[in-house]
Amino acid sequence: MLLVGKVEGMQVGLSLGLENQNGTLKLSLMDCGCYVKDISIKLDGGASWLYQGMIDAFEEQIGAAVESAITKKLREAILEFDSFLQALPKEIPVDDNASLNVTFVKDPSLSNSTIGFNINGLFTAKEKIPVPMLNYKNSQPSVFCTDPSKMLGISLDEAVFNSASALYYDAKFMQWIVDKIPDQNLLNTAGWRFIVPQLYKKYPNYDMNLNISLSSPPIIRISGHDIDATVYADLIIDVLKADQVIPVACISLDIRGSGSVRISGNKLGGSVKLIDFSMSLKWSNVGNLRLYLVQPVMWTLIQTVFLPYANAHLGQGFPLPIIRGFTLQNAEIILSSATITVCSDLEFTESQAINQLVPEF
């Protein structure tokens, strides 16, 4: 016996609510309905003549049962998707010291073709180190992509980058001892005998190291054409005498650099190059330093020591808030006032993760 079913004029309607609830998204089903205009079931062969009449008599009830079953499945699917949204992580690990706060801020914004989310986006310490409050614009998201066909746009306020700067500064990661450089002669007083004669006279042929520490968190400013970084650092010259480390002078540096960013996988990385710097003598135990003679040495140290160290870390990047299973494709980066925007298409890369988003009917 052959059974042939046909449904005509089926309409399904959903009314959903999506709101921010304590930093996570809450999806609620406000209304749901299914309407079947006509359903026909035909039997052929065997004892079809016996059952066809019964089926015709209950055709209306069968249609109602189909409507009810579809509505029930839709409700279950919405509950599953709500559970998925509730389970989204509130932090994305960056490294052993920091995470990216991805809790939602305010309710989503809707338009005819897009949905916008505003997330906190600031860096937080894994060990709760107090981080200064920044001027974070807690407003509705504003994402501008030059290509409207892009599937995703992520707008990053400069406060995100300055929060990372403040976090790593307060965690004491922005100070280090330099005892190896490309021109190792500069780490011996003999290499300074014509630059700071008093130093060589007082400590002839002694090895040295450079104690570099930032005096405040680096400041990042984003414009429509460039990313500027300003770094304030103190460089202490130490003389190594037997088992003693003798500080002999401290030079304050104001370094101004220009940054660039790039996409690598789902990470945003970058690099910085030197624009210019200024310097002043903070204190000295070897007399007054002629800074115009010291300046070329500082330039060399910044170019060969400081910048490579910074770029090695910046190049690693930090993860963008992308749901697991998706990868950015053909991403472009747009700079605007105080904002970096990443516009991209998406590619499915983990079918198992994607299947979790699509409940089965």
XYZ file of C-alpha atoms in Angstrom:
361
model
C 0.000 0.000 0.000
C 1.401 3.411 -1.035
C 0.790 6.593 1.018
C 1.150 10.016 -0.573
C 0.833 13.142 1.572
C 0.640 16.739 0.394
C 0.535 19.981 2.374
C -0.500 23.266 0.784
C -0.446 26.819 2.092
C 1.531 26.226 5.301
C 2.503 29.393 7.187
C 4.756 29.576 10.217
C 5.051 32.703 12.352
C 7.533 33.504 15.116
C 7.866 36.490 17.411
C 11.145 36.511 19.361
C 12.662 38.667 22.055
C 16.436 39.091 22.419
C 17.812 41.042 25.349
C 20.885 41.438 27.494
C 20.542 39.648 30.818
C 23.463 40.112 33.202
C 26.010 40.157 30.397
C 24.566 37.246 28.409
C 21.940 37.097 25.682
C 18.451 35.864 26.554
C 16.313 34.596 23.671
C 12.617 34.263 24.434
C 9.710 33.038 22.332
C 6.946 35.604 22.601
C 4.556 34.029 20.114
C 4.618 31.052 17.773
C 2.064 29.562 15.422
C 1.648 27.293 12.432
C -1.264 27.278 9.976
C -1.902 24.589 7.371
C -4.404 25.609 4.701
C -4.900 22.161 3.249
C -3.540 18.677 3.815
C -4.333 15.665 1.663
C -3.366 12.050 2.229
C -3.996 9.499 -0.515
C -3.641 5.735 -0.210
C -3.143 3.460 -3.172
C -3.199 -0.321 -3.468
C -4.027 -3.070 -1.034
C -6.818 -2.182 1.367
C -6.576 1.539 0.633
C -10.277 1.682 -0.174
C -10.930 0.668 3.451
C -8.712 3.232 5.136
C -9.130 6.178 2.752
C -12.538 7.035 4.127
C -11.241 7.074 7.688
C -8.334 9.303 6.721
C -10.631 11.703 4.887
C -12.892 11.860 7.927
C -9.988 12.833 10.201
C -8.207 15.129 7.719
C -8.909 18.250 9.774
C -7.615 16.631 12.978
C -4.500 15.417 11.130
C -3.855 18.970 9.902
C -4.215 20.302 13.441
C -1.790 17.636 14.704
C 0.779 18.680 12.061
C 0.394 22.327 13.116
C 0.821 21.384 16.770
C 3.876 19.182 16.091
C 5.645 21.913 14.086
C 4.885 24.510 16.759
C 6.257 22.189 19.454
C 9.465 21.606 17.485
C 9.929 25.334 16.998
C 9.552 25.953 20.718
C 12.106 23.241 21.470
C 14.507 24.708 18.902
C 14.239 28.181 20.449
C 14.939 26.737 23.905
C 18.013 24.932 22.549
C 19.313 28.064 20.879
C 18.674 30.079 24.054
C 20.738 27.513 25.994
C 23.522 27.933 23.437
C 23.470 31.723 23.883
C 23.488 31.380 27.679
C 26.547 29.126 27.434
C 28.635 31.594 25.405
C 31.863 32.370 27.307
C 32.136 35.646 29.190
C 35.920 35.722 28.805
C 38.294 34.742 26.012
C 41.813 33.802 27.204
C 44.558 35.913 25.631
C 47.589 34.479 27.426
C 48.554 33.278 30.899
C 47.954 36.732 32.347
C 44.986 38.294 30.573
C 41.545 37.581 29.173
C 39.197 39.543 26.940
C 35.911 40.461 28.619
C 33.174 39.519 26.121
C 30.111 40.083 28.288
C 27.307 41.875 26.451
C 26.533 45.511 27.168
C 22.998 46.801 26.612
C 20.441 45.137 24.371
C 21.117 44.177 20.733
C 20.247 46.711 18.044
C 18.216 45.560 15.048
C 17.813 46.845 11.500
C 16.235 45.419 8.373
C 19.338 43.426 7.447
C 21.661 43.416 10.459
C 21.835 42.745 14.159
C 24.363 44.581 16.318
C 25.859 43.596 19.660
C 27.836 45.736 22.057
C 30.306 43.815 24.230
C 32.595 45.066 26.981
C 35.763 44.119 25.068
C 38.247 45.297 27.701
C 41.235 43.286 28.861
C 40.984 41.809 32.361
C 43.627 40.160 34.528
C 43.307 36.468 35.335
C 44.634 37.323 38.763
C 42.478 40.209 39.850
C 44.937 43.081 39.598
C 43.181 46.456 39.888
C 43.161 48.166 36.505
C 42.403 51.901 36.231
C 38.992 52.798 34.835
C 39.259 54.063 31.273
C 37.110 56.458 29.292
C 35.080 53.675 27.722
C 32.246 54.768 25.474
C 29.471 52.470 26.620
C 27.200 53.215 23.671
C 25.329 51.299 21.028
C 27.684 49.697 18.509
C 28.533 51.621 15.377
C 30.105 49.484 12.651
C 30.817 50.879 9.205
C 31.972 48.540 6.448
C 32.778 49.868 2.987
C 31.473 46.612 1.514
C 27.886 46.061 2.737
C 27.985 42.447 1.588
C 30.444 41.515 4.356
C 28.895 39.052 6.784
C 30.495 40.427 9.959
C 31.722 43.751 11.273
C 33.623 44.179 14.562
C 34.315 47.665 15.870
C 37.094 48.012 18.460
C 37.302 51.221 20.478
C 40.781 52.455 21.367
C 39.781 51.858 25.012
C 40.219 48.135 24.311
C 43.884 48.613 23.454
C 44.490 51.046 26.299
C 42.950 48.548 28.742
C 45.548 45.987 27.598
C 48.256 48.593 28.047
C 47.091 49.402 31.595
C 46.736 45.737 32.550
C 50.233 44.672 31.489
C 51.720 47.821 33.028
C 50.080 47.226 36.423
C 51.105 43.562 36.293
C 54.774 44.678 36.083
C 55.315 43.225 32.611
C 56.676 46.459 31.168
C 60.104 46.442 32.775
C 63.095 44.357 31.891
C 66.871 44.103 32.139
C 68.825 44.259 28.875
C 72.167 42.455 29.001
C 72.479 41.407 25.356
C 72.176 43.673 22.336
C 73.342 43.481 18.698
C 76.201 45.921 19.427
C 77.495 44.347 22.631
C 80.231 47.022 22.899
C 77.558 49.411 24.159
C 77.219 47.241 27.274
C 80.752 48.009 28.377
C 81.931 51.350 29.716
C 84.659 51.329 27.072
C 81.962 51.806 24.423
C 80.890 55.000 26.219
C 84.298 56.523 26.846
C 83.807 59.253 24.216
C 80.089 59.683 24.966
C 80.247 59.886 28.784
C 83.973 60.249 29.655
C 83.230 60.428 33.380
C 81.589 57.009 33.272
C 84.618 55.363 31.688
C 87.013 57.221 33.969
C 85.178 56.070 37.114
C 84.461 52.498 35.912
C 87.019 51.594 33.216
C 86.161 48.507 31.125
C 83.275 47.408 33.302
C 80.306 45.566 31.882
C 76.910 47.213 32.034
C 73.247 46.443 31.679
C 70.253 48.601 30.941
C 67.277 48.604 33.294
C 64.247 49.721 31.270
C 60.884 50.385 32.868
C 57.849 52.247 31.653
C 56.827 55.124 33.913
C 53.153 54.902 32.847
C 51.023 52.716 30.560
C 51.553 53.332 26.829
C 48.863 55.528 25.294
C 47.214 54.445 22.036
C 45.344 56.923 19.838
C 43.510 55.881 16.666
C 42.644 58.245 13.815
C 41.306 57.747 10.329
C 44.824 57.489 8.919
C 47.097 56.151 11.624
C 47.533 54.485 14.990
C 49.785 56.483 17.328
C 51.482 55.040 20.389
C 53.218 57.151 23.029
C 55.550 55.484 25.519
C 57.125 57.069 28.576
C 60.090 55.089 29.881
C 63.009 55.397 32.259
C 66.332 53.850 31.258
C 68.784 53.263 34.103
C 72.399 52.545 33.219
C 73.844 49.963 35.621
C 77.532 49.170 36.022
C 78.347 45.577 36.998
C 81.192 45.557 39.501
C 82.000 42.140 40.954
C 78.709 41.061 42.537
C 77.359 44.608 42.698
C 74.905 46.363 40.392
C 75.611 50.087 40.566
C 73.067 52.490 39.027
C 74.989 55.427 37.555
C 72.442 57.428 35.544
C 68.772 57.535 34.574
C 67.460 58.898 31.282
C 63.783 59.610 30.708
C 62.484 58.791 27.237
C 59.342 59.983 25.476
C 58.905 57.670 22.504
C 56.346 58.194 19.764
C 55.572 55.361 17.376
C 53.221 54.546 14.522
C 51.341 51.275 14.621
C 49.746 48.980 12.078
C 47.369 46.042 12.540
C 46.701 42.857 10.616
C 44.423 39.828 10.751
C 45.912 36.383 11.345
C 43.255 33.691 11.559
C 40.790 34.992 14.140
C 43.385 37.173 15.848
C 44.212 40.853 15.514
C 47.956 41.429 15.655
C 50.155 44.381 14.925
C 53.516 46.069 14.922
C 54.976 49.484 15.696
C 57.744 51.581 14.180
C 59.579 54.569 15.572
C 58.558 58.082 14.541
C 60.652 60.122 16.946
C 61.667 60.426 20.588
C 62.896 62.953 23.097
C 65.006 62.466 26.174
C 66.047 64.176 29.361
C 68.470 63.412 32.179
C 66.598 62.407 35.315
C 69.638 61.942 37.538
C 73.321 61.052 37.260
C 76.160 59.891 39.507
C 78.769 60.443 36.806
C 78.316 64.145 36.167
C 76.242 65.866 33.524
C 75.574 63.834 30.381
C 75.814 65.524 27.006
C 72.516 64.231 25.671
C 73.254 65.154 22.067
C 76.039 62.564 22.194
C 73.819 60.005 23.958
C 70.911 60.455 21.519
C 72.357 58.309 18.657
C 72.978 55.506 21.157
C 69.402 55.726 22.400
C 68.123 55.673 18.820
C 70.096 52.490 18.171
C 68.842 50.877 21.368
C 65.210 51.707 20.587
C 65.485 50.388 17.023
C 67.434 47.220 17.815
C 66.192 46.293 21.296
C 62.955 47.991 22.321
C 60.975 47.760 19.069
C 61.869 44.124 18.216
C 60.858 43.119 21.753
C 57.547 44.993 21.500
C 56.779 43.694 18.002
C 57.464 40.100 19.014
C 54.616 40.376 21.518
C 52.309 42.522 19.387
C 52.687 40.104 16.484
C 51.118 37.298 18.528
C 47.855 39.243 18.526
C 44.751 38.723 20.627
C 41.593 36.765 19.770
C 38.616 38.545 18.292
C 35.183 37.604 19.696
C 34.252 34.980 17.089
C 31.977 32.025 17.884
C 33.837 28.711 17.791
C 33.498 26.982 14.439
C 33.801 30.146 12.334
C 36.908 31.625 10.705
C 37.366 35.080 9.229
C 37.764 35.179 5.442
C 38.857 38.099 3.224
C 38.936 40.455 6.199
C 39.597 44.161 5.757
C 40.591 46.695 8.399
C 39.171 50.212 8.501
C 40.556 52.994 10.701
C 38.352 55.834 11.915
C 38.332 58.240 14.831
C 39.163 56.236 17.996
C 38.077 52.996 16.311
C 39.420 50.003 14.401
C 36.776 48.114 12.426
C 37.241 44.598 11.074
C 34.871 43.662 8.231
C 34.910 40.084 7.043
C 33.132 37.125 5.569
C 32.901 33.923 7.596
C 33.767 30.335 6.806
C 32.515 27.239 8.621
C 35.536 25.302 9.837
C 34.157 22.970 12.504
C 31.060 21.111 11.395
C 30.522 19.678 14.861
C 30.396 23.153 16.375
C 28.029 24.368 13.666
C 25.701 21.430 14.156
C 25.243 22.546 17.747
C 23.693 25.757 16.435
C 21.141 24.026 14.201
C 18.673 21.824 16.103
C 17.278 18.869 14.171
C 13.620 18.707 13.239
